[in-house]
CSV table of C-alpha atoms in Angstrom, one decimal:
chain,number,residue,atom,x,y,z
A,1,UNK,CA,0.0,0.0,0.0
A,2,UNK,CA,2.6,2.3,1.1
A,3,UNK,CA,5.5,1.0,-1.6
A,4,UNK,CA,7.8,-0.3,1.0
A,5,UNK,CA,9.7,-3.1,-0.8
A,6,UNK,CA,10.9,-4.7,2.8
A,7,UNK,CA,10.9,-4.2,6.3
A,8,UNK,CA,12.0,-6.3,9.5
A,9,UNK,CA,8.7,-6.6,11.6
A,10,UNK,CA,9.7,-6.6,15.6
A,11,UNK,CA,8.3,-9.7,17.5
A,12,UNK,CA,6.1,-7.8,20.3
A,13,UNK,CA,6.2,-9.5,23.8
A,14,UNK,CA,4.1,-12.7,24.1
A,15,UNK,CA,3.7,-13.0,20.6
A,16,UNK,CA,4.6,-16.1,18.9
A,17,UNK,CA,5.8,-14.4,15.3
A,18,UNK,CA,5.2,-11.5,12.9
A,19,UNK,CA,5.0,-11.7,9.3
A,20,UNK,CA,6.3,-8.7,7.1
A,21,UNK,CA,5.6,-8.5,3.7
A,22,UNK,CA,6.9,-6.0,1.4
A,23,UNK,CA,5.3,-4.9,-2.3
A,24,UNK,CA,6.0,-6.7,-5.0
A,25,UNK,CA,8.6,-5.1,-7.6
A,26,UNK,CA,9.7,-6.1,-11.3
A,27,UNK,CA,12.7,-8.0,-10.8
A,28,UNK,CA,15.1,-9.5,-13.4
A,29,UNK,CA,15.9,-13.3,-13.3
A,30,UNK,CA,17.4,-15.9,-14.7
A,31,UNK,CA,14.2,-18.2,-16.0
A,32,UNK,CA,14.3,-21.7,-15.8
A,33,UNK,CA,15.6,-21.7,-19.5
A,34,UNK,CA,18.5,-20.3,-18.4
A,35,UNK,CA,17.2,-16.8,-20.4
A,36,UNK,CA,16.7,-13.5,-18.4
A,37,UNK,CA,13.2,-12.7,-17.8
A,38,UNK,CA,11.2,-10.5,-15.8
A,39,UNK,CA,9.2,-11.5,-12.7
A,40,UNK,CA,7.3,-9.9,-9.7
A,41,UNK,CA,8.9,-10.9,-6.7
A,42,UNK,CA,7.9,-9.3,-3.0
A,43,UNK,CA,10.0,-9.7,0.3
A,44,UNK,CA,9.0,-11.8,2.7
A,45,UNK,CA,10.0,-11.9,6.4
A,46,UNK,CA,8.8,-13.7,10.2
A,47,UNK,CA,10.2,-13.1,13.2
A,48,UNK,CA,9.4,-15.8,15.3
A,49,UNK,CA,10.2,-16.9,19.0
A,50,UNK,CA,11.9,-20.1,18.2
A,51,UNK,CA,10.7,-21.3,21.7
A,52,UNK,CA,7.0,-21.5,21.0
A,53,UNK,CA,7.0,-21.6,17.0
A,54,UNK,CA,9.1,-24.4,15.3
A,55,UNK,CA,11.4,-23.6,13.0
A,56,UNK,CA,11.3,-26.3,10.0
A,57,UNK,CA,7.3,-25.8,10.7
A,58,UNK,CA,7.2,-22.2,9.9
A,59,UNK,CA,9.9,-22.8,7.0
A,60,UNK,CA,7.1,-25.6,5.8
A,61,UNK,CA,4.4,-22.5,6.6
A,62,UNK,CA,6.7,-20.3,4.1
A,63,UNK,CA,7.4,-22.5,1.5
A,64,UNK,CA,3.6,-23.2,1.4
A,65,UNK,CA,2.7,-20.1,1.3
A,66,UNK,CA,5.1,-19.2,-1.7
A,67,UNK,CA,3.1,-21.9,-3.6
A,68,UNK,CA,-0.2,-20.5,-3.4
A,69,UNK,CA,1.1,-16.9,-4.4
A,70,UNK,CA,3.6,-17.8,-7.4
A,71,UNK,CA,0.5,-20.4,-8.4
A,72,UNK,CA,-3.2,-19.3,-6.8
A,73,UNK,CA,-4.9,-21.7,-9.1
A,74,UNK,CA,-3.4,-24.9,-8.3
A,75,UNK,CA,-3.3,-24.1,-4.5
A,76,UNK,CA,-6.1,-26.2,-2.8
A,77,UNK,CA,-6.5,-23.7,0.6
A,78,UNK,CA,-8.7,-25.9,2.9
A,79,UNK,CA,-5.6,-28.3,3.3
A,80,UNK,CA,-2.4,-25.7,3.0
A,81,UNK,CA,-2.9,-24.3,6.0
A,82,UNK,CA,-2.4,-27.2,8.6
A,83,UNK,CA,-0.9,-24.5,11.0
């Protein structure tokens, strides 16, 4: 909304983690081709308090949620979200 490409959100007290997500910006890339294309691609960021949130779970949270955003269509959202 505001244009902010990334930020570091701050874990507040009895919280068990934060998600910050940036906008999205044109980025170029190598495709899988091995040609240079251009993609959207945001920043993503969690804090997280490693003592109540584990942290291959919230890297399988991540890597879930990158799915459904690079790929909306295929996603089937009453099962991704076991967490």
């Amino acid at each position: 909304m505001f244009g902010v490409d990334r930020f570091d959100a701050i874990l507040p007290p009895g919280t068990g983690a934060i998600m910050a997500v940036g906008a999205s910006q044109p980025t170029v890339v190598a495709t899988k081709d091995g040609r240079i294309g251009l993609k959207s691609q945001m920043q993503v960021n969690v804090t997280a308090d490693h003592q109540v949130i584990y942290g291959a779970d919230l890297a399988a949270f991540l890597q879930t949620l990158a799915k459904i955003i690079e790929d909306p269509k295929n996603s089937h959202c009453n099962c991704c979200f076991k967490y």
